[in-house]
Amino acid sequence: MPQAHAMQPGRQKDSRKAILDAAERAFADFGFGGASIRAIARDAGVNQAMIHYYYQNKDLLFSAVVERRAGEINDRRNKALDALFDNAVPTLEELVEALLRPTIELGHDVERGGDAYARLIVYFNNSADERSQRVAEQNYDPIARRSIDAIMKVLPQLGRADAVRGYLFAISVALSVMAKTGRAARLSDGLCDDSNTEETVSTVVAFACAGIRSLANGAAGTRKD
Amino acid sequence: MPQAHAMQPGRQKDSRKAILDAAERAFADFGFGGASIRAIARDAGVNQAMIHYYYQNKDLLFSAVVERRAGEINDRRNKALDALFDNAVPTLEELVEALLRPTIELGHDVERGGDAYARLIVYFNNSADERSQRVAEQNYDPIARRSIDAIMKVLPQLGRADAVRGYLFAISVALSVMAKTGRAARLSDGLCDDSNTEETVSTVVAFACAGIRSLANGAAGTRKD
DNA sequence: TTATTAATTAAACGTTTGATTAAAACTCAT
DNA sequence: ATGAGTTTTAATCAAACGTTTAATTAATAA
């Protein structure tokens, strides 16, 4: 049985972390089925049996990859929500930014491998298979429910179904930026940058907030331009 | 060498179509790497060598699956754009609906297998790997460029980079509905339906248009609710 | 030092993968 | 019915797959 944390820091290489990092990249690049344990082991610089030694099987490895990052992201989101609702009711912009910023910032943190995890979120968030929905449910449903409740407090005229839609739409817009497919750059002939974190946050937040407010106004609004 | 279309209609089972249908479901459910030629052949009710006989290899099969649907969708989008800009400049709502409706309607057409293709679009649209970007570029970049130009005609104050962002954000919102992950139903305790095509179109169009307009107003808008 | 445990290794397990082959079974005009 | 062309079949290929095993090395405690 592997020990949770047996070595003193720096004394030997941390194979556990190397495996998670490589697996994160592989799952993000090739999906669950396309990623191979052998390639992950090679990329991590460890013997392939080490992966089963620490994570039992491919499914649990996938879960472990997600859990490592989700904890950090949701801690930040929860603390931001605590602060926002401490005294009064925040604006919709403040709320949406609190929800999206942690993920966007991690996605821009290339040195910590956050870009790979961002692509991995995009992957399982948009996949209907049981495994993807399991990690989404376990790691992101609690904060999602809290966020939806928060949206309804900020916009009381919004029904629950529309609050859910608004939350999911906002997430999907934010994730579309983080997929890093290169399509935006291709279609804009390099004009779209997306490397500036603050610009990305403010653009996505503005888009999402305007969209969410349109749900409150009902789909009746017919405009003239 | 396989013939393009050798049998008279109805005389014998069309293995080509059965293969495409089964492959579409497999790629949508398991991704490219997770889908297996053997399982596709079994699901299609054909010998597995037939797949190589008609489509040479897995990569070309994937391309063929996408091309079959993309042609139909983009024909509809192009015709709608022709009609909209025939006499005057349309509203943003008319334009965005013209762009999103064909995909949303196909995604709701379960009998023709449109739901599986919808999930497949979500898959390759959000994947950064070379194969996914190749099919996206070949099948959807031309209509995307035309759509972006159209957005700039409707909202002249919008720069090209923001028009690209607006288009991609709108698409991502529409696709988030079609991923059929079950997450919306889960988070809303069944309140969110998404089976009503017209309701989905009007909700997504309203959200996307409000968002696109927010890009035109600049990210400066600070509101008070 | 010795006993114990944790970490790592190379090798192999049986299975499945995408792909190829050669032969058989069709289809259909002549 | 014959023969050419198209479609389908079963069998097989080497390679890669996830996983397991037994043996070895490294670290820790007694």
Short mmCIF file of N, CA, C and O in Angstrom, two decimals, chain A residues 6-83:
data_model
loop_
_atom_site.label_atom_id
_atom_site.label_comp_id
_atom_site.label_asym_id
_atom_site.label_seq_id
_atom_site.Cartn_x
_atom_site.Cartn_y
_atom_site.Cartn_z
N ALA A 6 5.27 10.01 2.33
CA ALA A 6 6.28 9.32 3.14
C ALA A 6 7.65 10.01 3.15
O ALA A 6 8.39 9.86 4.09
N MET A 7 7.96 10.76 2.10
CA MET A 7 9.33 11.29 1.99
C MET A 7 9.41 12.71 2.56
O MET A 7 8.47 13.47 2.49
N GLN A 8 10.58 13.05 3.13
CA GLN A 8 10.78 14.44 3.54
C GLN A 8 10.97 15.29 2.29
O GLN A 8 11.55 14.81 1.30
N PRO A 9 10.52 16.52 2.33
CA PRO A 9 10.51 17.35 1.11
C PRO A 9 11.89 17.50 0.49
O PRO A 9 12.86 17.81 1.17
N GLY A 10 11.97 17.26 -0.79
CA GLY A 10 13.21 17.50 -1.51
C GLY A 10 14.16 16.32 -1.51
O GLY A 10 15.04 16.25 -2.34
N ARG A 11 13.90 15.36 -0.66
CA ARG A 11 14.81 14.23 -0.57
C ARG A 11 14.77 13.33 -1.80
O ARG A 11 15.76 12.80 -2.25
N GLN A 12 13.53 13.11 -2.33
CA GLN A 12 13.43 12.31 -3.53
C GLN A 12 12.35 12.90 -4.42
O GLN A 12 11.52 13.68 -3.97
N LYS A 13 12.38 12.51 -5.67
CA LYS A 13 11.40 13.08 -6.58
C LYS A 13 9.99 12.61 -6.21
O LYS A 13 9.79 11.49 -5.78
N ASP A 14 9.04 13.51 -6.35
CA ASP A 14 7.67 13.19 -6.00
C ASP A 14 6.98 12.60 -7.22
O ASP A 14 6.45 13.30 -8.06
N SER A 15 6.95 11.29 -7.28
CA SER A 15 6.35 10.61 -8.43
C SER A 15 4.86 10.87 -8.51
O SER A 15 4.30 10.98 -9.60
N ARG A 16 4.22 10.96 -7.35
CA ARG A 16 2.78 11.20 -7.35
C ARG A 16 2.44 12.44 -8.16
O ARG A 16 1.55 12.44 -9.00
N LYS A 17 3.15 13.53 -7.88
CA LYS A 17 2.86 14.79 -8.56
C LYS A 17 3.21 14.73 -10.04
O LYS A 17 2.45 15.21 -10.90
N ALA A 18 4.34 14.09 -10.33
CA ALA A 18 4.74 13.97 -11.74
C ALA A 18 3.69 13.22 -12.54
O ALA A 18 3.39 13.56 -13.69
N ILE A 19 3.12 12.20 -11.92
CA ILE A 19 2.08 11.41 -12.60
C ILE A 19 0.83 12.26 -12.83
O ILE A 19 0.27 12.29 -13.94
N LEU A 20 0.40 12.97 -11.80
CA LEU A 20 -0.80 13.81 -11.94
C LEU A 20 -0.61 14.86 -13.03
O LEU A 20 -1.50 15.10 -13.85
N ASP A 21 0.57 15.48 -13.05
CA ASP A 21 0.83 16.51 -14.06
C ASP A 21 0.77 15.94 -15.47
O ASP A 21 0.15 16.51 -16.36
N ALA A 22 1.42 14.80 -15.66
CA ALA A 22 1.44 14.19 -16.99
C ALA A 22 0.05 13.70 -17.39
O ALA A 22 -0.37 13.85 -18.54
N ALA A 23 -0.67 13.13 -16.41
CA ALA A 23 -2.02 12.63 -16.71
C ALA A 23 -2.94 13.78 -17.07
O ALA A 23 -3.76 13.67 -17.99
N GLU A 24 -2.78 14.88 -16.38
CA GLU A 24 -3.59 16.08 -16.66
C GLU A 24 -3.41 16.51 -18.11
O GLU A 24 -4.38 16.76 -18.83
N ARG A 25 -2.15 16.58 -18.54
CA ARG A 25 -1.88 16.97 -19.93
C ARG A 25 -2.46 15.95 -20.90
O ARG A 25 -3.08 16.31 -21.91
N ALA A 26 -2.27 14.67 -20.60
CA ALA A 26 -2.73 13.63 -21.53
C ALA A 26 -4.25 13.62 -21.66
O ALA A 26 -4.79 13.57 -22.77
N PHE A 27 -4.95 13.67 -20.53
CA PHE A 27 -6.42 13.67 -20.58
C PHE A 27 -6.92 14.92 -21.31
O PHE A 27 -7.89 14.86 -22.05
N ALA A 28 -6.26 16.04 -21.07
CA ALA A 28 -6.69 17.29 -21.72
C ALA A 28 -6.45 17.23 -23.22
O ALA A 28 -7.26 17.70 -24.01
N ASP A 29 -5.34 16.61 -23.62
CA ASP A 29 -4.97 16.61 -25.04
C ASP A 29 -5.72 15.55 -25.84
O ASP A 29 -6.06 15.77 -27.00
N PHE A 30 -5.95 14.38 -25.22
CA PHE A 30 -6.46 13.24 -25.99
C PHE A 30 -7.78 12.69 -25.48
O PHE A 30 -8.30 11.72 -26.05
N GLY A 31 -8.32 13.25 -24.39
CA GLY A 31 -9.51 12.69 -23.78
C GLY A 31 -9.17 11.44 -22.98
O GLY A 31 -8.05 10.94 -23.03
N PHE A 32 -10.15 10.92 -22.26
CA PHE A 32 -9.89 9.75 -21.41
C PHE A 32 -9.50 8.54 -22.25
O PHE A 32 -8.49 7.89 -21.97
N GLY A 33 -10.26 8.26 -23.28
CA GLY A 33 -9.98 7.09 -24.10
C GLY A 33 -8.71 7.20 -24.91
O GLY A 33 -8.05 6.21 -25.18
N GLY A 34 -8.36 8.40 -25.29
CA GLY A 34 -7.19 8.61 -26.13
C GLY A 34 -5.89 8.70 -25.35
O GLY A 34 -4.81 8.55 -25.92
N ALA A 35 -5.98 8.93 -24.06
CA ALA A 35 -4.78 9.01 -23.23
C ALA A 35 -4.35 7.61 -22.82
O ALA A 35 -5.18 6.79 -22.45
N SER A 36 -3.06 7.31 -22.90
CA SER A 36 -2.60 5.97 -22.53
C SER A 36 -1.70 6.02 -21.30
O SER A 36 -0.88 6.92 -21.13
N ILE A 37 -1.90 5.04 -20.43
CA ILE A 37 -1.11 4.94 -19.20
C ILE A 37 0.38 4.90 -19.53
O ILE A 37 1.20 5.53 -18.85
N ARG A 38 0.71 4.19 -20.59
CA ARG A 38 2.12 4.09 -20.97
C ARG A 38 2.70 5.46 -21.31
O ARG A 38 3.79 5.82 -20.87
N ALA A 39 1.97 6.23 -22.10
CA ALA A 39 2.46 7.55 -22.50
C ALA A 39 2.54 8.48 -21.29
O ALA A 39 3.46 9.29 -21.18
N ILE A 40 1.58 8.36 -20.39
CA ILE A 40 1.60 9.19 -19.19
C ILE A 40 2.83 8.88 -18.36
O ILE A 40 3.54 9.78 -17.89
N ALA A 41 3.12 7.59 -18.18
CA ALA A 41 4.29 7.18 -17.41
C ALA A 41 5.57 7.70 -18.05
O ALA A 41 6.46 8.21 -17.37
N ARG A 42 5.65 7.58 -19.35
CA ARG A 42 6.83 8.06 -20.07
C ARG A 42 7.00 9.56 -19.85
O ARG A 42 8.08 10.04 -19.53
N ASP A 43 5.90 10.30 -20.02
CA ASP A 43 5.94 11.75 -19.88
C ASP A 43 6.30 12.16 -18.45
O ASP A 43 7.00 13.15 -18.24
N ALA A 44 5.83 11.37 -17.49
CA ALA A 44 6.11 11.69 -16.08
C ALA A 44 7.50 11.23 -15.66
O ALA A 44 7.99 11.61 -14.60
N GLY A 45 8.14 10.41 -16.47
CA GLY A 45 9.46 9.89 -16.13
C GLY A 45 9.42 8.84 -15.03
O GLY A 45 10.36 8.73 -14.24
N VAL A 46 8.34 8.08 -14.96
CA VAL A 46 8.24 7.02 -13.94
C VAL A 46 7.90 5.70 -14.62
O VAL A 46 7.43 5.66 -15.75
N ASN A 47 8.13 4.61 -13.91
CA ASN A 47 7.73 3.30 -14.39
C ASN A 47 6.21 3.21 -14.42
O ASN A 47 5.53 3.73 -13.56
N GLN A 48 5.71 2.53 -15.46
CA GLN A 48 4.25 2.57 -15.64
C GLN A 48 3.49 1.86 -14.53
O GLN A 48 2.32 2.18 -14.28
N ALA A 49 4.15 0.98 -13.82
CA ALA A 49 3.48 0.31 -12.70
C ALA A 49 3.23 1.27 -11.54
O ALA A 49 2.35 1.04 -10.71
N MET A 50 4.01 2.34 -11.48
CA MET A 50 3.84 3.33 -10.41
C MET A 50 2.45 3.97 -10.45
O MET A 50 1.90 4.35 -9.42
N ILE A 51 1.91 4.08 -11.64
CA ILE A 51 0.60 4.71 -11.78
C ILE A 51 -0.46 3.87 -11.07
O ILE A 51 -1.30 4.39 -10.35
N HIS A 52 -0.38 2.54 -11.24
CA HIS A 52 -1.34 1.68 -10.56
C HIS A 52 -1.01 1.57 -9.07
O HIS A 52 -1.89 1.39 -8.24
N TYR A 53 0.27 1.67 -8.76
CA TYR A 53 0.68 1.63 -7.36
C TYR A 53 0.05 2.77 -6.57
O TYR A 53 -0.47 2.59 -5.47
N TYR A 54 0.03 3.96 -7.17
CA TYR A 54 -0.50 5.12 -6.45
C TYR A 54 -1.99 5.35 -6.70
O TYR A 54 -2.70 5.82 -5.83
N TYR A 55 -2.46 5.06 -7.91
CA TYR A 55 -3.84 5.44 -8.25
C TYR A 55 -4.72 4.27 -8.67
O TYR A 55 -5.81 4.49 -9.18
N GLN A 56 -4.28 3.07 -8.49
CA GLN A 56 -5.05 1.84 -8.72
C GLN A 56 -5.39 1.60 -10.20
O GLN A 56 -5.01 0.58 -10.75
N ASN A 57 -6.14 2.52 -10.81
CA ASN A 57 -6.51 2.31 -12.20
C ASN A 57 -6.76 3.64 -12.90
O ASN A 57 -6.70 4.71 -12.29
N LYS A 58 -7.04 3.56 -14.18
CA LYS A 58 -7.15 4.77 -15.01
C LYS A 58 -8.30 5.67 -14.55
O LYS A 58 -8.17 6.90 -14.56
N ASP A 59 -9.40 5.06 -14.15
CA ASP A 59 -10.55 5.83 -13.69
C ASP A 59 -10.22 6.66 -12.45
O ASP A 59 -10.54 7.84 -12.39
N LEU A 60 -9.59 6.02 -11.47
CA LEU A 60 -9.27 6.73 -10.24
C LEU A 60 -8.20 7.78 -10.49
O LEU A 60 -8.17 8.82 -9.82
N LEU A 61 -7.31 7.52 -11.46
CA LEU A 61 -6.31 8.52 -11.83
C LEU A 61 -7.01 9.77 -12.38
O LEU A 61 -6.67 10.90 -12.02
N PHE A 62 -7.98 9.54 -13.22
CA PHE A 62 -8.74 10.66 -13.78
C PHE A 62 -9.40 11.47 -12.66
O PHE A 62 -9.31 12.71 -12.63
N SER A 63 -10.03 10.79 -11.74
CA SER A 63 -10.66 11.48 -10.62
C SER A 63 -9.65 12.27 -9.81
O SER A 63 -9.91 13.42 -9.43
N ALA A 64 -8.49 11.66 -9.57
CA ALA A 64 -7.47 12.33 -8.76
C ALA A 64 -6.98 13.59 -9.42
O ALA A 64 -6.72 14.60 -8.76
N VAL A 65 -6.85 13.56 -10.75
CA VAL A 65 -6.40 14.74 -11.48
C VAL A 65 -7.38 15.90 -11.27
O VAL A 65 -6.98 17.03 -11.02
N VAL A 66 -8.65 15.59 -11.37
CA VAL A 66 -9.67 16.64 -11.23
C VAL A 66 -9.73 17.15 -9.79
O VAL A 66 -9.78 18.37 -9.54
N GLU A 67 -9.71 16.21 -8.84
CA GLU A 67 -9.88 16.61 -7.44
C GLU A 67 -8.79 17.55 -6.95
O GLU A 67 -9.04 18.46 -6.17
N ARG A 68 -7.57 17.32 -7.43
CA ARG A 68 -6.47 18.17 -6.99
C ARG A 68 -6.76 19.64 -7.26
O ARG A 68 -6.52 20.51 -6.41
N ARG A 69 -7.27 19.95 -8.47
CA ARG A 69 -7.47 21.35 -8.85
C ARG A 69 -8.80 21.90 -8.36
O ARG A 69 -8.91 23.07 -8.01
N ALA A 70 -9.83 21.05 -8.36
CA ALA A 70 -11.16 21.54 -8.02
C ALA A 70 -11.20 22.07 -6.59
O ALA A 70 -11.85 23.08 -6.31
N GLY A 71 -10.49 21.42 -5.70
CA GLY A 71 -10.45 21.87 -4.33
C GLY A 71 -9.98 23.31 -4.22
O GLY A 71 -10.64 24.15 -3.60
N GLU A 72 -8.88 23.60 -4.87
CA GLU A 72 -8.31 24.95 -4.82
C GLU A 72 -9.27 25.98 -5.43
O GLU A 72 -9.53 27.03 -4.85
N ILE A 73 -9.80 25.66 -6.61
CA ILE A 73 -10.70 26.60 -7.27
C ILE A 73 -11.92 26.90 -6.42
O ILE A 73 -12.30 28.07 -6.22
N ASN A 74 -12.52 25.87 -5.88
CA ASN A 74 -13.76 26.06 -5.14
C ASN A 74 -13.54 26.71 -3.79
O ASN A 74 -14.43 27.41 -3.28
N ASP A 75 -12.37 26.50 -3.19
CA ASP A 75 -12.03 27.25 -1.99
C ASP A 75 -12.06 28.74 -2.28
O ASP A 75 -12.65 29.53 -1.54
N ARG A 76 -11.43 29.11 -3.38
CA ARG A 76 -11.39 30.53 -3.72
C ARG A 76 -12.79 31.07 -4.01
O ARG A 76 -13.14 32.18 -3.60
N ARG A 77 -13.58 30.29 -4.72
CA ARG A 77 -14.93 30.75 -5.05
C ARG A 77 -15.79 30.88 -3.78
O ARG A 77 -16.52 31.86 -3.60
N ASN A 78 -15.67 29.91 -2.91
CA ASN A 78 -16.47 29.96 -1.68
C ASN A 78 -16.09 31.14 -0.81
O ASN A 78 -16.95 31.82 -0.26
N LYS A 79 -14.79 31.39 -0.69
CA LYS A 79 -14.36 32.52 0.14
C LYS A 79 -14.83 33.84 -0.46
O LYS A 79 -15.23 34.76 0.26
N ALA A 80 -14.78 33.93 -1.79
CA ALA A 80 -15.24 35.16 -2.45
C ALA A 80 -16.73 35.35 -2.21
O ALA A 80 -17.19 36.48 -1.97
N LEU A 81 -17.49 34.27 -2.27
CA LEU A 81 -18.94 34.38 -2.01
C LEU A 81 -19.19 34.79 -0.56
O LEU A 81 -20.05 35.66 -0.29
N ASP A 82 -18.45 34.19 0.38
CA ASP A 82 -18.59 34.59 1.79
C ASP A 82 -18.40 36.08 1.94
O ASP A 82 -19.21 36.77 2.57
N ALA A 83 -17.33 36.60 1.33
CA ALA A 83 -17.01 38.03 1.48
C ALA A 83 -18.09 38.89 0.83
O ALA A 83 -18.51 39.91 1.39
#
